[in-house]
Amino acid sequence: MVVLNILMLILLAISPIAAVMIVPGSAAAASPPVTRAASYEVKAAFIYNFTKFVTWPSTSFVNAADPIKVCIMDNSALSEALEALAGKTSKGRHIKTLSYQNITEGDRCHLIFFGESVDTPLTKKILLAVGKSPVLTVGDSAAFVQQGGIIRFITSGNKLAFEINPATARRSGLEISSKMLSLAKIVGELP
Amino acid sequence: MKNLTVIIRNLPLKQKLLYSFMVASITSLALACLIFILNDYLTGRTLLLNEGNALADTLGSTSTAALAFEDKKTAHEILQALKAHPHIDMAALYQKDGTDIAVYVREGTTGRPSHVDSIKNRFFDQKNIHISRPVSLDSEYIGRIYLRYDLSGLASRQMRFIYLVLFVLVLVSCFTYLIASFLMKFISKPLKNLVDVAHAVSLNRDYSIRAECFSPDEIGVLADSVNDMLVQIQARDIQLVQQQEQLEVQVANRTHELKTANEHLTVEIAERKLAELALDESNRRLEALSITDALTGIANRRRFDEVLLQEHARHARSGGELSLVMLDIDHFKEFNDCYGHVNGDECLRQIGQVIASSVTRIADLAARYGGEEFICILPETDSEGAVAIAEKIRRDILALVIPHKGSKVAGYVTASFGVITVKCSADGSAAYVVAQVDELLYRAKFHGRNRVVSIDSSKAVDTAVETSG
């Protein structure tokens, strides 16, 4: 709990800087808008599917009505696609999306998506803050899994795929369905 | 159908039972087999369906992630696992929008699964079962899995089963026939026995025959009843025979009695006949006695009266001449006094014989009139004939030469005669004729005895004629 609170504080502390840093980058990267938008939507769908194949420990929810909180550490167009997830349900829980701008102190994220705009040091910091908490971390950056992230998007041929570090997930107290694992590229030490 | 009923009705009981048994058992067996075949078919289908459903569920569940993440490669790999199921010839995984992300077609199978087939949850056509299950993730419909079963394996299995059932039916029929034939004996044999007994009884009328009793069942009861009946009939028969014998004895006794009585009667009748004969004899004798003079043997006075009346009446009708000759022994009182009554009787007897020997015509009658007086009736005789007869008698008496000392006429016995000849009339009486001849006899006595005095009253001249020796 303390760790999470610290993380939140960190997040709040860095957010204006991050916003300043990320926004121009994202704007510059939006050269092929249609393809990107399509790829964002696919990623959003993937993230939604992840919530279905991953089981969080019951202690990570306050009660049965507690939503799955998806925190988006990005300001790109993907965040908009992810916003569309809000209102959907997964495993009987609503999905609540929180963008980095409006994460408050009391919020505890179940899934944190690290967008391209989040740089490596920040990622490292947050991942450290998350530590062994049951938070599904999903990222885009090449060294994301090596830094302690659980799922990373990759491209296989021209298709979107993902790689998983099951060991990290297990340490965080998360159960990832074997069905999903069978689709993933497994990285890190084998369980 | 009617013919069949007639044929069945005409069958012997044993065959009826046998065929009923066989038809019943084979029908039940065939029915059971049919049910088994049907059950096998349905079970086979159900098993296939269940298997298919389970497989579809498993595959669907396995492929949720592949569907969710649209991972065609994994989906394809998942469907390739169906190679282990020989009955499945087609399979497909469809996404929500109906596009397939993986298709499986068994080697040697032509065609491709179509999404249309997978819309229904399941259906059958002639060769296949189509099973289609929705795949959902977290209760959200994400796609559909489709499996197609080839039923040719099931059908060939079914055919094998039918052949087996037919074989079993034939086998069971043979066994049923053998067993039924054996078991039928327990029913048909006692029945046949009963029938034979009934035949023998009705044919020979022999009620001493008894039905053999094999079992305590209905047939046994029937046999017992028949035996009881036979016992009763036999008893009645014996009773009847006894009664008949008694009756015969009674009849024989009665017949014997009757015979004896008859014999008695016959004897009695014979005796009575003898008695009657004796009676007749005595009657005749009595009659003879009554019309004959005991001493002389010629007719007596009574007989004379009778014959005279008859002859008088007859002559009155015929108008013929009737003659009477009356004679009296001269001085017979003196003869008796002189020679005694014994000699007198002897004299009378001799004279009677003389008269009888002279009056010989059938219609003539010589009778003793009384004492020493005799009289003769000479029917259809004229005066001449009558006088001749009287003269003959007179001479014959003289010719006897019976000595008579007391006679004043001669030394011998003599007699005097009156002879009358009349034509009888209805008004004339017989008694008058006798009186007339008596008168003539008196005249002959008066004129010297030993003479004949006659009158022919049939002539107009009524003159007495006297003749003498």
Short mmCIF file of C-alpha atoms in Angstrom, two decimals, chain B:
data_model
loop_
_atom_site.label_atom_id
_atom_site.label_comp_id
_atom_site.label_asym_id
_atom_site.label_seq_id
_atom_site.Cartn_x
_atom_site.Cartn_y
_atom_site.Cartn_z
CA MET B 1 -56.37 -63.77 -42.79
CA LYS B 2 -59.47 -65.97 -42.58
CA ASN B 3 -57.58 -68.80 -44.24
CA LEU B 4 -54.82 -68.45 -41.75
CA THR B 5 -57.32 -68.63 -38.89
CA VAL B 6 -58.81 -71.80 -40.40
CA ILE B 7 -55.36 -73.33 -40.88
CA ILE B 8 -54.39 -72.55 -37.31
CA ARG B 9 -57.71 -73.89 -36.02
CA ASN B 10 -57.18 -77.18 -37.89
CA LEU B 11 -53.69 -77.74 -36.53
CA PRO B 12 -53.13 -80.41 -33.89
CA LEU B 13 -52.85 -79.03 -30.38
CA LYS B 14 -49.15 -79.81 -30.15
CA GLN B 15 -48.32 -77.81 -33.24
CA LYS B 16 -50.64 -75.03 -32.18
CA LEU B 17 -48.76 -74.75 -28.91
CA LEU B 18 -45.41 -75.09 -30.62
CA TYR B 19 -46.12 -72.40 -33.17
CA SER B 20 -47.65 -70.09 -30.58
CA PHE B 21 -44.57 -70.56 -28.44
CA MET B 22 -42.23 -69.90 -31.34
CA VAL B 23 -44.15 -66.97 -32.74
CA ALA B 24 -44.36 -65.42 -29.28
CA SER B 25 -40.70 -65.92 -28.45
CA ILE B 26 -39.37 -64.91 -31.85
CA THR B 27 -41.64 -61.89 -31.97
CA SER B 28 -40.53 -60.79 -28.52
CA LEU B 29 -36.92 -61.42 -29.40
CA ALA B 30 -37.27 -59.57 -32.70
CA LEU B 31 -38.95 -56.72 -30.86
CA ALA B 32 -36.20 -56.71 -28.25
CA CYS B 33 -33.57 -56.80 -30.98
CA LEU B 34 -35.32 -53.97 -32.81
CA ILE B 35 -35.33 -51.97 -29.62
CA PHE B 36 -31.69 -52.81 -29.10
CA ILE B 37 -30.82 -51.79 -32.66
CA LEU B 38 -32.77 -48.59 -32.28
CA ASN B 39 -31.21 -48.01 -28.90
CA ASP B 40 -27.78 -48.76 -30.32
CA TYR B 41 -28.40 -46.35 -33.15
CA LEU B 42 -29.69 -43.65 -30.85
CA THR B 43 -27.00 -44.33 -28.28
CA GLY B 44 -24.38 -44.26 -31.00
CA ARG B 45 -25.70 -40.97 -32.21
CA THR B 46 -26.03 -39.61 -28.71
CA LEU B 47 -22.52 -40.75 -27.87
CA LEU B 48 -21.25 -39.17 -31.05
CA LEU B 49 -23.18 -36.02 -30.28
CA ASN B 50 -21.96 -35.92 -26.71
CA GLU B 51 -18.44 -36.56 -27.87
CA GLY B 52 -18.88 -33.91 -30.53
CA ASN B 53 -20.34 -31.45 -28.06
CA ALA B 54 -17.59 -32.10 -25.55
CA LEU B 55 -14.97 -31.86 -28.26
CA ALA B 56 -16.50 -28.68 -29.58
CA ASP B 57 -16.63 -27.24 -26.07
CA THR B 58 -13.03 -28.17 -25.39
CA LEU B 59 -11.83 -26.89 -28.71
CA GLY B 60 -13.92 -23.78 -28.29
CA SER B 61 -12.49 -23.19 -24.87
CA THR B 62 -8.98 -23.88 -26.07
CA SER B 63 -9.35 -21.54 -28.95
CA THR B 64 -10.82 -18.60 -27.01
CA ALA B 65 -7.45 -16.92 -26.75
CA ALA B 66 -6.65 -17.61 -30.39
CA LEU B 67 -10.03 -16.17 -31.37
CA ALA B 68 -9.71 -13.25 -29.00
CA PHE B 69 -6.27 -12.35 -30.27
CA GLU B 70 -7.13 -13.49 -33.84
CA ASP B 71 -4.18 -15.84 -33.81
CA LYS B 72 -4.73 -17.86 -36.98
CA LYS B 73 -1.63 -19.95 -36.55
CA THR B 74 -2.60 -21.16 -33.10
CA ALA B 75 -6.18 -21.69 -34.23
CA HIS B 76 -4.93 -23.81 -37.10
CA GLU B 77 -2.75 -25.83 -34.75
CA ILE B 78 -5.67 -26.39 -32.43
CA LEU B 79 -7.84 -27.75 -35.28
CA GLN B 80 -5.05 -29.99 -36.51
CA ALA B 81 -5.48 -31.90 -33.26
CA LEU B 82 -8.67 -33.29 -34.79
CA LYS B 83 -6.59 -35.68 -36.86
CA ALA B 84 -6.85 -37.97 -33.84
CA HIS B 85 -10.65 -38.19 -34.35
CA PRO B 86 -11.31 -40.36 -37.38
CA HIS B 87 -15.04 -39.59 -37.54
CA ILE B 88 -14.57 -35.85 -37.90
CA ASP B 89 -14.02 -34.89 -41.48
CA MET B 90 -14.42 -31.15 -41.27
CA ALA B 91 -14.03 -28.40 -38.73
CA ALA B 92 -13.76 -24.63 -38.67
CA LEU B 93 -13.31 -21.74 -36.27
CA TYR B 94 -15.25 -18.62 -37.09
CA GLN B 95 -14.98 -15.17 -35.72
CA LYS B 96 -17.88 -13.08 -34.57
CA ASP B 97 -18.35 -11.67 -38.04
CA GLY B 98 -18.39 -15.11 -39.71
CA THR B 99 -14.93 -15.06 -41.23
CA ASP B 100 -12.99 -18.19 -40.53
CA ILE B 101 -9.68 -17.97 -38.81
CA ALA B 102 -8.94 -21.68 -39.17
CA VAL B 103 -10.35 -24.53 -41.29
CA TYR B 104 -9.71 -28.24 -40.99
CA VAL B 105 -10.53 -30.73 -43.77
CA ARG B 106 -9.59 -34.37 -43.30
CA GLU B 107 -7.48 -35.89 -46.01
CA GLY B 108 -9.61 -37.58 -48.65
CA THR B 109 -12.56 -35.32 -47.92
CA THR B 110 -13.69 -32.90 -50.55
CA GLY B 111 -15.37 -29.59 -49.93
CA ARG B 112 -15.00 -26.90 -47.36
CA PRO B 113 -17.03 -26.11 -44.28
CA SER B 114 -19.41 -23.27 -44.83
CA HIS B 115 -20.41 -20.78 -42.23
CA VAL B 116 -24.07 -21.38 -43.04
CA ASP B 117 -23.77 -24.95 -41.74
CA SER B 118 -22.43 -23.65 -38.47
CA ILE B 119 -25.32 -21.32 -37.72
CA LYS B 120 -27.46 -24.00 -36.19
CA ASN B 121 -26.22 -25.56 -33.01
CA ARG B 122 -26.51 -29.04 -34.51
CA PHE B 123 -28.38 -30.94 -37.19
CA PHE B 124 -28.30 -34.21 -39.05
CA ASP B 125 -28.32 -34.98 -42.69
CA GLN B 126 -28.05 -38.42 -44.28
CA LYS B 127 -24.31 -38.73 -43.98
CA ASN B 128 -23.28 -36.27 -41.34
CA ILE B 129 -23.88 -34.74 -37.98
CA HIS B 130 -23.13 -31.06 -37.89
CA ILE B 131 -22.18 -29.64 -34.54
CA SER B 132 -21.65 -26.00 -34.01
CA ARG B 133 -20.96 -24.26 -30.70
CA PRO B 134 -20.58 -20.62 -29.93
CA VAL B 135 -17.27 -19.70 -28.35
CA SER B 136 -17.50 -17.10 -25.69
CA LEU B 137 -14.96 -15.41 -23.55
CA ASP B 138 -16.08 -14.07 -20.24
CA SER B 139 -19.73 -14.60 -21.37
CA GLU B 140 -19.10 -12.53 -24.46
CA TYR B 141 -19.69 -14.18 -27.82
CA ILE B 142 -16.40 -14.09 -29.68
CA GLY B 143 -16.84 -16.74 -32.36
CA ARG B 144 -18.08 -20.18 -33.28
CA ILE B 145 -16.57 -23.61 -33.67
CA TYR B 146 -17.96 -26.04 -36.21
CA LEU B 147 -17.42 -29.82 -36.41
CA ARG B 148 -18.76 -32.25 -38.98
CA TYR B 149 -19.05 -35.95 -38.20
CA ASP B 150 -19.06 -38.59 -40.89
CA LEU B 151 -21.83 -41.12 -40.10
CA SER B 152 -20.70 -43.82 -42.54
CA GLY B 153 -18.77 -45.54 -39.74
CA LEU B 154 -21.86 -45.53 -37.55
CA ALA B 155 -24.00 -46.87 -40.41
CA SER B 156 -21.63 -49.75 -41.16
CA ARG B 157 -21.52 -50.56 -37.44
CA GLN B 158 -25.32 -50.56 -37.48
CA MET B 159 -25.40 -52.95 -40.44
CA ARG B 160 -23.01 -55.32 -38.68
CA PHE B 161 -25.28 -55.23 -35.66
CA ILE B 162 -28.35 -56.00 -37.79
CA TYR B 163 -26.59 -59.00 -39.38
CA LEU B 164 -25.62 -60.20 -35.92
CA VAL B 165 -29.22 -59.82 -34.75
CA LEU B 166 -30.53 -61.79 -37.74
CA PHE B 167 -28.03 -64.54 -37.06
CA VAL B 168 -29.04 -64.59 -33.38
CA LEU B 169 -32.71 -64.72 -34.41
CA VAL B 170 -32.13 -67.76 -36.60
CA LEU B 171 -30.07 -69.42 -33.88
CA VAL B 172 -32.66 -68.63 -31.22
CA SER B 173 -35.47 -69.91 -33.47
CA CYS B 174 -33.71 -73.27 -33.75
CA PHE B 175 -33.15 -73.41 -30.00
CA THR B 176 -36.70 -72.29 -29.32
CA TYR B 177 -37.99 -75.02 -31.59
CA LEU B 178 -35.93 -77.66 -29.81
CA ILE B 179 -36.78 -76.43 -26.32
CA ALA B 180 -40.44 -75.87 -27.16
CA SER B 181 -40.71 -79.35 -28.72
CA PHE B 182 -39.26 -80.77 -25.54
CA LEU B 183 -41.44 -78.69 -23.22
CA MET B 184 -44.59 -79.28 -25.32
CA LYS B 185 -44.46 -82.91 -24.23
CA PHE B 186 -45.45 -81.86 -20.74
CA ILE B 187 -48.68 -80.40 -22.10
CA SER B 188 -49.43 -82.36 -25.26
CA LYS B 189 -48.55 -85.83 -23.94
CA PRO B 190 -51.07 -85.86 -21.05
CA LEU B 191 -53.64 -84.30 -23.37
CA LYS B 192 -52.99 -86.90 -26.07
CA ASN B 193 -53.21 -89.55 -23.40
CA LEU B 194 -56.57 -88.17 -22.34
CA VAL B 195 -57.79 -88.04 -25.93
CA ASP B 196 -56.65 -91.64 -26.49
CA VAL B 197 -58.50 -92.73 -23.37
CA ALA B 198 -61.64 -90.90 -24.53
CA HIS B 199 -61.29 -92.59 -27.95
CA ALA B 200 -60.78 -96.01 -26.47
CA VAL B 201 -63.75 -95.54 -24.15
CA SER B 202 -66.10 -94.32 -26.87
CA LEU B 203 -64.88 -96.96 -29.33
CA ASN B 204 -64.96 -100.04 -27.08
CA ARG B 205 -67.54 -98.84 -24.54
CA ASP B 206 -65.03 -100.03 -22.01
CA TYR B 207 -65.43 -97.89 -18.94
CA SER B 208 -62.76 -99.71 -16.97
CA ILE B 209 -60.04 -97.77 -18.83
CA ARG B 210 -58.44 -95.00 -16.72
CA ALA B 211 -56.56 -91.89 -17.81
CA GLU B 212 -53.00 -91.75 -16.54
CA CYS B 213 -52.45 -88.70 -14.35
CA PHE B 214 -49.03 -87.08 -14.86
CA SER B 215 -49.24 -83.76 -13.12
CA PRO B 216 -51.37 -81.89 -10.60
CA ASP B 217 -52.09 -79.07 -13.09
CA GLU B 218 -55.34 -78.37 -14.99
CA ILE B 219 -54.77 -81.35 -17.29
CA GLY B 220 -54.23 -83.53 -14.24
CA VAL B 221 -57.47 -82.22 -12.78
CA LEU B 222 -59.17 -82.92 -16.11
CA ALA B 223 -57.78 -86.46 -16.13
CA ASP B 224 -59.00 -86.95 -12.55
CA SER B 225 -62.44 -85.67 -13.50
CA VAL B 226 -62.55 -87.97 -16.52
CA ASN B 227 -61.51 -90.87 -14.31
CA ASP B 228 -64.20 -89.96 -11.77
CA MET B 229 -66.71 -89.81 -14.59
CA LEU B 230 -65.54 -93.19 -15.87
CA VAL B 231 -65.82 -94.63 -12.36
CA GLN B 232 -69.38 -93.36 -12.08
CA ILE B 233 -70.30 -94.59 -15.55
CA GLN B 234 -68.73 -97.95 -14.81
CA ALA B 235 -70.60 -98.21 -11.50
CA ARG B 236 -73.82 -97.29 -13.25
CA ASP B 237 -73.00 -99.77 -15.99
CA ILE B 238 -72.41 -102.55 -13.48
CA GLN B 239 -75.59 -101.59 -11.65
CA LEU B 240 -77.44 -101.66 -14.94
CA VAL B 241 -76.05 -105.06 -15.81
CA GLN B 242 -76.96 -106.33 -12.34
CA GLN B 243 -80.45 -104.93 -12.66
CA GLN B 244 -80.76 -106.51 -16.05
CA GLU B 245 -79.58 -109.83 -14.70
CA GLN B 246 -82.04 -109.55 -11.82
CA LEU B 247 -84.73 -108.69 -14.31
CA GLU B 248 -83.81 -111.66 -16.45
CA VAL B 249 -83.89 -113.92 -13.40
CA GLN B 250 -87.25 -112.47 -12.47
CA VAL B 251 -88.53 -112.95 -16.00
CA ALA B 252 -87.18 -116.51 -16.07
CA ASN B 253 -88.84 -117.22 -12.71
CA ARG B 254 -92.07 -115.69 -13.85
CA THR B 255 -91.86 -117.60 -17.15
CA HIS B 256 -91.20 -120.80 -15.26
CA GLU B 257 -94.15 -120.14 -13.01
CA LEU B 258 -96.30 -119.43 -16.03
CA LYS B 259 -95.08 -122.60 -17.70
CA THR B 260 -95.86 -124.65 -14.62
CA ALA B 261 -99.25 -123.03 -14.39
CA ASN B 262 -99.76 -123.74 -18.08
CA GLU B 263 -98.79 -127.35 -17.63
CA HIS B 264 -101.18 -127.60 -14.70
CA LEU B 265 -103.82 -126.03 -16.85
CA THR B 266 -103.08 -128.39 -19.74
CA VAL B 267 -103.33 -131.37 -17.38
CA GLU B 268 -106.50 -129.91 -15.97
CA ILE B 269 -107.88 -129.37 -19.46
CA ALA B 270 -106.96 -132.94 -20.41
CA GLU B 271 -108.57 -134.20 -17.24
CA ARG B 272 -111.60 -132.10 -17.90
CA LYS B 273 -111.73 -133.42 -21.46
CA LEU B 274 -111.53 -136.96 -20.14
CA ALA B 275 -114.21 -136.12 -17.65
CA GLU B 276 -116.26 -134.59 -20.45
CA LEU B 277 -115.74 -137.70 -22.54
CA ALA B 278 -116.76 -139.82 -19.59
CA LEU B 279 -119.71 -137.58 -19.04
CA ASP B 280 -120.65 -137.82 -22.71
CA GLU B 281 -120.35 -141.58 -22.53
CA SER B 282 -122.47 -141.77 -19.45
CA ASN B 283 -124.84 -139.26 -20.96
CA ARG B 284 -125.14 -141.36 -24.06
CA ARG B 285 -125.62 -144.39 -21.94
CA LEU B 286 -128.16 -142.55 -19.87
CA GLU B 287 -129.88 -141.40 -23.02
CA ALA B 288 -129.83 -144.90 -24.42
CA LEU B 289 -131.10 -146.05 -21.12
CA SER B 290 -133.81 -143.49 -21.12
CA ILE B 291 -135.06 -144.50 -24.57
CA THR B 292 -134.44 -148.28 -24.32
CA ASP B 293 -136.36 -150.91 -22.50
CA ALA B 294 -134.02 -152.48 -20.04
CA LEU B 295 -135.35 -155.99 -20.39
CA THR B 296 -135.76 -156.43 -24.12
CA GLY B 297 -133.15 -153.94 -25.44
CA ILE B 298 -135.59 -152.32 -27.84
CA ALA B 299 -137.03 -148.80 -27.50
CA ASN B 300 -139.21 -148.01 -24.53
CA ARG B 301 -142.53 -146.29 -24.27
CA ARG B 302 -141.01 -142.82 -23.89
CA ARG B 303 -138.95 -143.23 -27.03
CA PHE B 304 -142.03 -144.47 -28.87
CA ASP B 305 -144.05 -141.40 -27.84
CA GLU B 306 -141.28 -139.10 -29.10
CA VAL B 307 -140.85 -140.83 -32.45
CA LEU B 308 -144.57 -141.13 -33.02
CA LEU B 309 -145.01 -137.37 -32.48
CA GLN B 310 -142.19 -136.64 -34.90
CA GLU B 311 -143.35 -139.11 -37.52
CA HIS B 312 -146.99 -138.02 -37.20
CA ALA B 313 -145.98 -134.42 -37.80
CA ARG B 314 -143.70 -135.39 -40.68
CA HIS B 315 -146.45 -137.51 -42.33
CA ALA B 316 -148.94 -134.72 -41.86
CA ARG B 317 -146.62 -132.49 -43.90
CA SER B 318 -145.73 -135.10 -46.54
CA GLY B 319 -149.16 -136.71 -46.78
CA GLY B 320 -147.57 -140.19 -46.68
CA GLU B 321 -149.08 -143.27 -45.11
CA LEU B 322 -148.09 -144.11 -41.56
CA SER B 323 -148.70 -147.60 -40.15
CA LEU B 324 -148.69 -148.80 -36.54
CA VAL B 325 -148.50 -152.43 -35.45
CA MET B 326 -149.51 -153.23 -31.86
CA LEU B 327 -149.26 -156.70 -30.35
CA ASP B 328 -149.94 -158.31 -27.01
CA ILE B 329 -148.77 -161.75 -25.75
CA ASP B 330 -151.79 -163.99 -25.28
CA HIS B 331 -152.52 -165.07 -21.65
CA PHE B 332 -149.20 -163.81 -20.36
CA LYS B 333 -150.55 -163.56 -16.76
CA GLU B 334 -151.07 -167.27 -16.80
CA PHE B 335 -147.54 -167.79 -18.26
CA ASN B 336 -146.03 -165.87 -15.35
CA ASP B 337 -148.18 -167.76 -12.89
CA CYS B 338 -147.16 -171.06 -14.44
CA TYR B 339 -143.48 -170.55 -15.23
CA GLY B 340 -142.43 -167.73 -12.90
CA HIS B 341 -141.35 -164.14 -13.58
CA VAL B 342 -137.83 -165.15 -14.63
CA ASN B 343 -139.16 -167.23 -17.48
CA GLY B 344 -141.71 -164.57 -18.18
CA ASP B 345 -138.92 -162.05 -18.59
CA GLU B 346 -137.03 -164.49 -20.82
CA CYS B 347 -140.13 -164.88 -22.95
CA LEU B 348 -140.51 -161.14 -23.24
CA ARG B 349 -136.80 -160.83 -24.24
CA GLN B 350 -137.13 -163.47 -27.00
CA ILE B 351 -140.25 -161.87 -28.42
CA GLY B 352 -138.52 -158.47 -28.35
CA GLN B 353 -135.69 -159.89 -30.44
CA VAL B 354 -138.14 -161.42 -32.87
CA ILE B 355 -139.85 -158.04 -33.32
CA ALA B 356 -136.51 -156.23 -33.68
CA SER B 357 -135.33 -158.66 -36.35
CA SER B 358 -138.49 -158.05 -38.35
CA VAL B 359 -138.62 -154.30 -38.12
CA THR B 360 -135.30 -153.52 -39.79
CA ARG B 361 -135.73 -150.41 -41.97
CA ILE B 362 -133.93 -147.37 -40.72
CA ALA B 363 -136.98 -145.28 -40.08
CA ASP B 364 -138.85 -148.15 -38.43
CA LEU B 365 -139.09 -148.32 -34.68
CA ALA B 366 -139.99 -151.34 -32.47
CA ALA B 367 -140.78 -150.51 -28.87
CA ARG B 368 -142.09 -152.17 -25.68
CA TYR B 369 -145.29 -150.33 -24.98
CA GLY B 370 -145.78 -151.67 -21.48
CA GLY B 371 -146.11 -155.07 -19.72
CA GLU B 372 -146.51 -157.70 -22.45
CA GLU B 373 -147.56 -155.12 -25.12
CA PHE B 374 -145.24 -154.10 -28.00
CA ILE B 375 -145.74 -151.51 -30.74
CA CYS B 376 -144.02 -150.78 -34.08
CA ILE B 377 -143.96 -147.52 -36.08
CA LEU B 378 -143.64 -148.13 -39.80
CA PRO B 379 -143.33 -144.82 -41.66
CA GLU B 380 -144.23 -144.54 -45.36
CA THR B 381 -145.75 -148.04 -45.19
CA ASP B 382 -149.11 -148.98 -46.60
CA SER B 383 -151.54 -151.34 -44.92
CA GLU B 384 -150.41 -154.31 -47.01
CA GLY B 385 -146.79 -153.94 -46.01
CA ALA B 386 -147.69 -153.37 -42.40
CA VAL B 387 -149.93 -156.45 -42.24
CA ALA B 388 -147.14 -158.50 -43.88
CA ILE B 389 -144.70 -157.39 -41.18
CA ALA B 390 -147.28 -158.16 -38.47
CA GLU B 391 -147.91 -161.58 -39.96
CA LYS B 392 -144.17 -162.30 -40.12
CA ILE B 393 -143.81 -161.40 -36.44
CA ARG B 394 -146.79 -163.57 -35.49
CA ARG B 395 -145.32 -166.57 -37.33
CA ASP B 396 -141.84 -165.97 -35.91
CA ILE B 397 -143.30 -165.97 -32.36
CA LEU B 398 -145.09 -169.22 -33.07
CA ALA B 399 -141.82 -170.56 -34.52
CA LEU B 400 -140.11 -169.89 -31.15
CA VAL B 401 -142.26 -172.71 -29.79
CA ILE B 402 -142.17 -171.46 -26.21
CA PRO B 403 -144.34 -173.93 -24.25
CA HIS B 404 -147.38 -172.32 -22.56
CA LYS B 405 -149.63 -174.78 -20.73
CA GLY B 406 -151.94 -172.10 -19.49
CA SER B 407 -152.75 -170.84 -23.02
CA LYS B 408 -156.21 -171.55 -24.23
CA VAL B 409 -155.10 -170.82 -27.81
CA ALA B 410 -152.29 -173.34 -28.28
CA GLY B 411 -149.60 -175.14 -26.22
CA TYR B 412 -147.18 -172.45 -27.17
CA VAL B 413 -146.86 -168.72 -26.65
CA THR B 414 -148.83 -166.63 -29.20
CA ALA B 415 -149.67 -162.96 -29.71
CA SER B 416 -152.56 -160.84 -31.07
CA PHE B 417 -152.01 -157.88 -33.43
CA GLY B 418 -153.71 -154.67 -34.34
CA VAL B 419 -152.51 -152.87 -37.47
CA ILE B 420 -153.58 -149.41 -38.58
CA THR B 421 -152.56 -147.39 -41.54
CA VAL B 422 -153.41 -143.67 -41.56
CA LYS B 423 -152.97 -140.60 -43.67
CA CYS B 424 -152.14 -138.10 -41.04
CA SER B 425 -153.81 -134.73 -41.09
CA ALA B 426 -152.95 -131.66 -39.23
CA ASP B 427 -156.03 -131.88 -37.09
CA GLY B 428 -155.69 -135.65 -36.32
CA SER B 429 -153.80 -136.49 -33.08
CA ALA B 430 -151.18 -139.19 -32.59
CA ALA B 431 -152.85 -140.35 -29.42
CA TYR B 432 -156.03 -141.02 -31.39
CA VAL B 433 -154.12 -143.26 -33.81
CA VAL B 434 -152.71 -145.27 -30.84
CA ALA B 435 -156.19 -145.57 -29.36
CA GLN B 436 -157.45 -146.80 -32.72
CA VAL B 437 -154.76 -149.47 -33.00
CA ASP B 438 -155.39 -150.47 -29.39
CA GLU B 439 -159.03 -150.92 -30.38
CA LEU B 440 -158.00 -153.16 -33.27
CA LEU B 441 -155.79 -155.22 -30.89
CA TYR B 442 -158.74 -155.63 -28.57
CA ARG B 443 -160.78 -156.85 -31.55
CA ALA B 444 -158.12 -159.44 -32.42
CA LYS B 445 -158.24 -160.67 -28.75
CA PHE B 446 -161.93 -160.82 -28.91
CA HIS B 447 -161.94 -162.80 -32.11
CA GLY B 448 -159.80 -165.62 -30.70
CA ARG B 449 -156.32 -164.31 -30.29
CA ASN B 450 -153.21 -165.28 -32.38
CA ARG B 451 -154.43 -163.16 -35.21
CA VAL B 452 -153.99 -159.80 -36.99
CA VAL B 453 -156.76 -157.26 -37.28
CA SER B 454 -156.06 -154.32 -39.55
CA ILE B 455 -157.72 -151.15 -40.80
CA ASP B 456 -156.51 -149.06 -43.65
CA SER B 457 -157.77 -145.63 -42.58
CA SER B 458 -156.10 -144.08 -45.54
CA LYS B 459 -158.77 -145.58 -47.81
CA ALA B 460 -162.26 -144.28 -48.10
CA VAL B 461 -163.74 -147.56 -46.84
CA ASP B 462 -162.90 -148.07 -43.25
CA THR B 463 -163.30 -151.83 -42.90
CA ALA B 464 -161.39 -153.99 -40.48
CA VAL B 465 -159.66 -156.97 -42.06
CA GLU B 466 -158.93 -160.00 -40.00
CA THR B 467 -156.18 -162.38 -40.80
CA SER B 468 -155.08 -165.38 -38.80
CA GLY B 469 -153.04 -168.51 -39.03
#
